[in-house]
Amino acid sequence: MPSHALKRPTLLTLCACVLVAQSMVAAINLLIPELMSSSLHPSHTEILWTVDAYVIAFAGLLVPAGALGDRYGRKGALLAGLALFAAGAGTSALASGPAVLIAGRGLSGAGAALITPATMSILLHLSAPEHRARTMAAWTLAIGLGGAMGNLGGGLVGQYLSWRALFAAMVPLAAFLALAVAVTTPRTDRSAHSNLDPLGTLLLTAGLVTVLFGIIEGPTYGWTSPRILGSFAAGALLTALFTAHALRSPTPLFDPRVFASARLRSSALGTATGFFGLFSLFYVNSQYLQGVKGFGAALTGVAIMPLTVGMALVPKFAARWASRPRPVVGAGLTLIGTGLLGASTVDVSTPYWAYTCWLLVISAGTGLSMPALTLGVVTSLPPHQAGLGSGLGTTARETGAALGVAVTGTVLSSHRGLSDGMGPALRTVALVVLAATAVVVAGYGGGTGARAVAPTDERVLSRSARS
């Protein structure tokens, strides 16, 4: 299959897949009030796990899922992911108790972990080199739209339908997408050089899941509680064990020395930083619009839609500057931080149009920076590891999102209510975003375009490339 065989129906189908997978991260948040009053009678902890099980499974399995697609077939991994996603959604829709609902959410998250890297990897393999920046802009737009559409769908379902309707709707939708993938998407060459490394996969996945648990549950149990400190310590130990194993193994999941690349480190940090800010906004948005402004659930979902404007329009221009990622990424992340600072000034008397202006600033920053950051991660690895690179980038994205929610929730919990805490929370997140932006820009150095692998990097990656 030639590298420039990407057709519009394939692009639209793959972007739709990743949009649906991402939407289920956010949609559940607007259903929490209905779930709490439902016949399942979930406890506060069970509600948290209903929200978090998807994210933990999604982010924790991304790296091995990407490697699995590289090794055994990206189209097959995508179809398997859609099947798991549908099975999990069906399980959640029919849940007779909180435990079954949580299990269904985790199963759907595992499906999303297969879907996301497979879609990006297929797109990279089918796109001509000169079109990859534009293709990545479309893919990252789908990610951003997924968050906004999740808020919209969750709000509409929460106000007019049963919470079960959201999960039930995902089953035929996933089946339709699977059919579209089967018809429109060609198979790409498998990589004989990609390695699954069962022990390494187990160590890395366990480490990521443990760290994510600590991040997500930190605001609930306290950051200095034995449970959270133990989670971080265990995560650090497991990650260290993975690193030691990978450095000794002749066929590692991936060689940790890929992070010697400043471009890869900066792109991963920038991706995490952008979603750190974006999901902090998602976390307070529904509470502000419903609790402070008095909007209904459906109107709240609609009210976040201006956030999609910049994501849809700006990447078309950003793709023209793909050869200059440093200023593009710096400007985009700075806009996100600035928009969050502006949003931190809103209160009950702020007109909605003024709040919308700050949403548009954040949206423009996201649309400007994310395509370049995504391309920076995946082009830092050899082409045969495109799925793995996508997994690394999306892991950074989901980890940043989890941190944004956790930090925002922690700051809010130290104040009397949302009205008092929203401003300090968003200012804290904005300052972190701006500080991290400086580090990201410095890491990009003075170079211009993205490169696949420089000669010095090839030596670092050589062990990963051997079968």
Short mmCIF file of N, CA and C in Angstrom, two decimals, residues 111-199:
data_model
loop_
_atom_site.label_atom_id
_atom_site.label_comp_id
_atom_site.label_asym_id
_atom_site.label_seq_id
_atom_site.Cartn_x
_atom_site.Cartn_y
_atom_site.Cartn_z
N GLY A 111 -11.09 -0.77 24.91
CA GLY A 111 -11.36 -0.64 23.48
C GLY A 111 -10.85 0.67 22.92
N ALA A 112 -11.04 1.75 23.66
CA ALA A 112 -10.56 3.06 23.22
C ALA A 112 -9.04 3.08 23.11
N ALA A 113 -8.36 2.31 23.99
CA ALA A 113 -6.89 2.24 23.93
C ALA A 113 -6.42 1.58 22.65
N LEU A 114 -7.19 0.68 22.08
CA LEU A 114 -6.85 0.08 20.79
C LEU A 114 -7.22 1.01 19.64
N ILE A 115 -8.35 1.71 19.78
CA ILE A 115 -8.84 2.55 18.70
C ILE A 115 -7.91 3.73 18.41
N THR A 116 -7.49 4.44 19.46
CA THR A 116 -6.81 5.72 19.27
C THR A 116 -5.46 5.60 18.57
N PRO A 117 -4.52 4.77 19.05
CA PRO A 117 -3.25 4.68 18.33
C PRO A 117 -3.38 4.06 16.95
N ALA A 118 -4.33 3.13 16.79
CA ALA A 118 -4.50 2.50 15.47
C ALA A 118 -4.94 3.53 14.43
N THR A 119 -5.85 4.42 14.80
CA THR A 119 -6.32 5.43 13.83
C THR A 119 -5.18 6.34 13.40
N MET A 120 -4.40 6.82 14.38
CA MET A 120 -3.30 7.71 14.01
C MET A 120 -2.25 7.00 13.16
N SER A 121 -1.92 5.79 13.54
CA SER A 121 -0.89 5.04 12.82
C SER A 121 -1.32 4.78 11.38
N ILE A 122 -2.57 4.40 11.16
CA ILE A 122 -3.06 4.18 9.80
C ILE A 122 -2.98 5.48 8.99
N LEU A 123 -3.40 6.58 9.59
CA LEU A 123 -3.36 7.86 8.89
C LEU A 123 -1.94 8.24 8.49
N LEU A 124 -0.98 8.02 9.38
CA LEU A 124 0.41 8.35 9.06
C LEU A 124 0.94 7.49 7.92
N HIS A 125 0.57 6.22 7.93
CA HIS A 125 1.06 5.33 6.88
C HIS A 125 0.43 5.63 5.52
N LEU A 126 -0.79 6.15 5.51
CA LEU A 126 -1.48 6.40 4.26
C LEU A 126 -1.25 7.81 3.71
N SER A 127 -0.74 8.71 4.54
CA SER A 127 -0.57 10.11 4.13
C SER A 127 0.79 10.31 3.47
N ALA A 128 0.81 11.09 2.42
CA ALA A 128 2.08 11.52 1.85
C ALA A 128 2.79 12.43 2.85
N PRO A 129 4.13 12.42 2.89
CA PRO A 129 4.86 13.23 3.89
C PRO A 129 4.45 14.69 3.91
N GLU A 130 4.21 15.27 2.73
CA GLU A 130 3.86 16.70 2.70
C GLU A 130 2.45 16.97 3.21
N HIS A 131 1.64 15.93 3.38
CA HIS A 131 0.26 16.10 3.86
C HIS A 131 0.08 15.67 5.31
N ARG A 132 1.14 15.19 5.96
CA ARG A 132 0.98 14.63 7.29
C ARG A 132 0.58 15.68 8.33
N ALA A 133 1.11 16.89 8.19
CA ALA A 133 0.73 17.93 9.15
C ALA A 133 -0.77 18.22 9.06
N ARG A 134 -1.29 18.28 7.85
CA ARG A 134 -2.73 18.53 7.67
C ARG A 134 -3.56 17.35 8.18
N THR A 135 -3.06 16.14 7.96
CA THR A 135 -3.76 14.96 8.46
C THR A 135 -3.80 14.94 9.98
N MET A 136 -2.67 15.27 10.61
CA MET A 136 -2.63 15.31 12.07
C MET A 136 -3.52 16.43 12.61
N ALA A 137 -3.65 17.51 11.87
CA ALA A 137 -4.56 18.59 12.29
C ALA A 137 -6.00 18.07 12.34
N ALA A 138 -6.38 17.27 11.33
CA ALA A 138 -7.74 16.71 11.32
C ALA A 138 -7.92 15.72 12.48
N TRP A 139 -6.91 14.91 12.75
CA TRP A 139 -6.99 13.92 13.82
C TRP A 139 -7.09 14.59 15.19
N THR A 140 -6.27 15.62 15.42
CA THR A 140 -6.33 16.32 16.71
C THR A 140 -7.61 17.13 16.85
N LEU A 141 -8.15 17.60 15.73
CA LEU A 141 -9.47 18.25 15.78
C LEU A 141 -10.51 17.26 16.27
N ALA A 142 -10.44 16.02 15.79
CA ALA A 142 -11.39 15.00 16.23
C ALA A 142 -11.27 14.74 17.72
N ILE A 143 -10.04 14.75 18.25
CA ILE A 143 -9.83 14.57 19.69
C ILE A 143 -10.52 15.71 20.45
N GLY A 144 -10.27 16.95 20.01
CA GLY A 144 -10.88 18.09 20.69
C GLY A 144 -12.39 18.10 20.58
N LEU A 145 -12.89 17.80 19.38
CA LEU A 145 -14.34 17.74 19.21
C LEU A 145 -14.95 16.63 20.06
N GLY A 146 -14.19 15.55 20.27
CA GLY A 146 -14.70 14.47 21.11
C GLY A 146 -15.03 14.94 22.50
N GLY A 147 -14.14 15.76 23.09
CA GLY A 147 -14.42 16.29 24.42
C GLY A 147 -15.64 17.18 24.43
N ALA A 148 -15.75 18.06 23.43
CA ALA A 148 -16.90 18.96 23.38
C ALA A 148 -18.19 18.19 23.10
N MET A 149 -18.14 17.24 22.16
CA MET A 149 -19.34 16.47 21.85
C MET A 149 -19.75 15.58 23.02
N GLY A 150 -18.76 15.12 23.80
CA GLY A 150 -19.10 14.36 25.00
C GLY A 150 -19.88 15.19 25.99
N ASN A 151 -19.46 16.45 26.16
CA ASN A 151 -20.21 17.35 27.03
C ASN A 151 -21.62 17.59 26.50
N LEU A 152 -21.72 17.80 25.18
CA LEU A 152 -23.04 18.05 24.59
C LEU A 152 -23.93 16.82 24.72
N GLY A 153 -23.42 15.66 24.34
CA GLY A 153 -24.22 14.44 24.42
C GLY A 153 -24.61 14.09 25.84
N GLY A 154 -23.66 14.22 26.77
CA GLY A 154 -23.98 13.94 28.17
C GLY A 154 -25.03 14.88 28.72
N GLY A 155 -24.94 16.17 28.31
CA GLY A 155 -25.94 17.13 28.78
C GLY A 155 -27.32 16.84 28.24
N LEU A 156 -27.42 16.53 26.96
CA LEU A 156 -28.72 16.24 26.36
C LEU A 156 -29.34 14.98 26.97
N VAL A 157 -28.53 13.94 27.12
CA VAL A 157 -29.04 12.70 27.72
C VAL A 157 -29.44 12.93 29.16
N GLY A 158 -28.61 13.67 29.89
CA GLY A 158 -28.90 13.92 31.30
C GLY A 158 -30.20 14.67 31.52
N GLN A 159 -30.57 15.52 30.57
CA GLN A 159 -31.77 16.32 30.76
C GLN A 159 -33.02 15.65 30.20
N TYR A 160 -32.87 14.89 29.11
CA TYR A 160 -34.06 14.41 28.43
C TYR A 160 -34.22 12.89 28.42
N LEU A 161 -33.17 12.13 28.69
CA LEU A 161 -33.23 10.67 28.59
C LEU A 161 -32.65 10.02 29.83
N SER A 162 -32.71 8.71 29.87
CA SER A 162 -32.07 7.96 30.95
C SER A 162 -30.57 7.85 30.69
N TRP A 163 -29.78 7.75 31.75
CA TRP A 163 -28.34 7.59 31.59
C TRP A 163 -28.01 6.35 30.78
N ARG A 164 -28.87 5.34 30.83
CA ARG A 164 -28.61 4.11 30.06
C ARG A 164 -28.64 4.37 28.56
N ALA A 165 -29.35 5.42 28.15
CA ALA A 165 -29.48 5.70 26.72
C ALA A 165 -28.14 6.07 26.11
N LEU A 166 -27.29 6.76 26.87
CA LEU A 166 -25.98 7.15 26.35
C LEU A 166 -25.16 5.91 26.00
N PHE A 167 -25.12 4.94 26.92
CA PHE A 167 -24.34 3.73 26.67
C PHE A 167 -24.98 2.87 25.59
N ALA A 168 -26.30 2.78 25.61
CA ALA A 168 -26.98 1.98 24.59
C ALA A 168 -26.74 2.52 23.19
N ALA A 169 -26.68 3.85 23.07
CA ALA A 169 -26.47 4.45 21.75
C ALA A 169 -25.09 4.14 21.19
N MET A 170 -24.12 3.89 22.09
CA MET A 170 -22.76 3.62 21.63
C MET A 170 -22.64 2.27 20.92
N VAL A 171 -23.53 1.33 21.20
CA VAL A 171 -23.43 -0.01 20.61
C VAL A 171 -23.67 0.02 19.10
N PRO A 172 -24.82 0.52 18.63
CA PRO A 172 -25.00 0.59 17.16
C PRO A 172 -24.04 1.57 16.51
N LEU A 173 -23.66 2.63 17.23
CA LEU A 173 -22.70 3.59 16.66
C LEU A 173 -21.36 2.92 16.40
N ALA A 174 -20.87 2.13 17.38
CA ALA A 174 -19.61 1.41 17.20
C ALA A 174 -19.72 0.38 16.07
N ALA A 175 -20.87 -0.28 15.97
CA ALA A 175 -21.07 -1.25 14.88
C ALA A 175 -21.05 -0.56 13.52
N PHE A 176 -21.68 0.60 13.43
CA PHE A 176 -21.66 1.36 12.17
C PHE A 176 -20.24 1.78 11.81
N LEU A 177 -19.48 2.24 12.82
CA LEU A 177 -18.10 2.64 12.55
C LEU A 177 -17.25 1.45 12.12
N ALA A 178 -17.48 0.29 12.73
CA ALA A 178 -16.73 -0.91 12.34
C ALA A 178 -17.01 -1.26 10.88
N LEU A 179 -18.27 -1.13 10.47
CA LEU A 179 -18.62 -1.39 9.08
C LEU A 179 -17.93 -0.38 8.16
N ALA A 180 -17.92 0.88 8.58
CA ALA A 180 -17.27 1.91 7.77
C ALA A 180 -15.77 1.66 7.65
N VAL A 181 -15.14 1.22 8.75
CA VAL A 181 -13.72 0.90 8.71
C VAL A 181 -13.47 -0.26 7.75
N ALA A 182 -14.30 -1.29 7.84
CA ALA A 182 -14.13 -2.46 6.97
C ALA A 182 -14.22 -2.08 5.50
N VAL A 183 -15.08 -1.12 5.17
CA VAL A 183 -15.31 -0.74 3.77
C VAL A 183 -14.28 0.27 3.27
N THR A 184 -13.92 1.24 4.10
CA THR A 184 -13.12 2.38 3.61
C THR A 184 -11.63 2.29 3.91
N THR A 185 -11.23 1.49 4.88
CA THR A 185 -9.86 1.56 5.37
C THR A 185 -9.03 0.38 4.88
N PRO A 186 -7.96 0.65 4.13
CA PRO A 186 -7.09 -0.45 3.68
C PRO A 186 -6.18 -0.92 4.82
N ARG A 187 -5.67 -2.11 4.66
CA ARG A 187 -4.69 -2.63 5.63
C ARG A 187 -3.32 -2.02 5.33
N THR A 188 -2.57 -1.74 6.37
CA THR A 188 -1.21 -1.25 6.21
C THR A 188 -0.23 -2.38 6.53
N ASP A 189 1.00 -2.22 6.09
CA ASP A 189 2.01 -3.25 6.33
C ASP A 189 2.24 -3.42 7.82
N ARG A 190 2.32 -4.67 8.25
CA ARG A 190 2.66 -4.95 9.64
C ARG A 190 4.17 -4.76 9.85
N SER A 191 4.54 -4.51 11.08
CA SER A 191 5.95 -4.33 11.39
C SER A 191 6.49 -5.57 12.08
N ALA A 192 7.44 -6.22 11.43
CA ALA A 192 8.07 -7.39 12.05
C ALA A 192 9.03 -6.99 13.15
N HIS A 193 9.33 -5.68 13.24
CA HIS A 193 10.31 -5.22 14.22
C HIS A 193 9.66 -4.75 15.51
N SER A 194 8.35 -4.64 15.56
CA SER A 194 7.68 -4.22 16.79
C SER A 194 7.56 -5.41 17.74
N ASN A 195 7.78 -5.14 19.01
CA ASN A 195 7.83 -6.21 20.01
C ASN A 195 6.77 -5.96 21.07
N LEU A 196 6.10 -7.01 21.50
CA LEU A 196 5.09 -6.88 22.55
C LEU A 196 5.72 -7.02 23.93
N ASP A 197 6.77 -7.85 24.07
CA ASP A 197 7.52 -7.95 25.32
C ASP A 197 6.58 -8.11 26.51
N PRO A 198 6.03 -9.31 26.75
CA PRO A 198 5.00 -9.48 27.80
C PRO A 198 5.39 -8.95 29.17
N LEU A 199 6.63 -9.22 29.61
CA LEU A 199 7.04 -8.73 30.93
C LEU A 199 7.11 -7.21 30.95
#
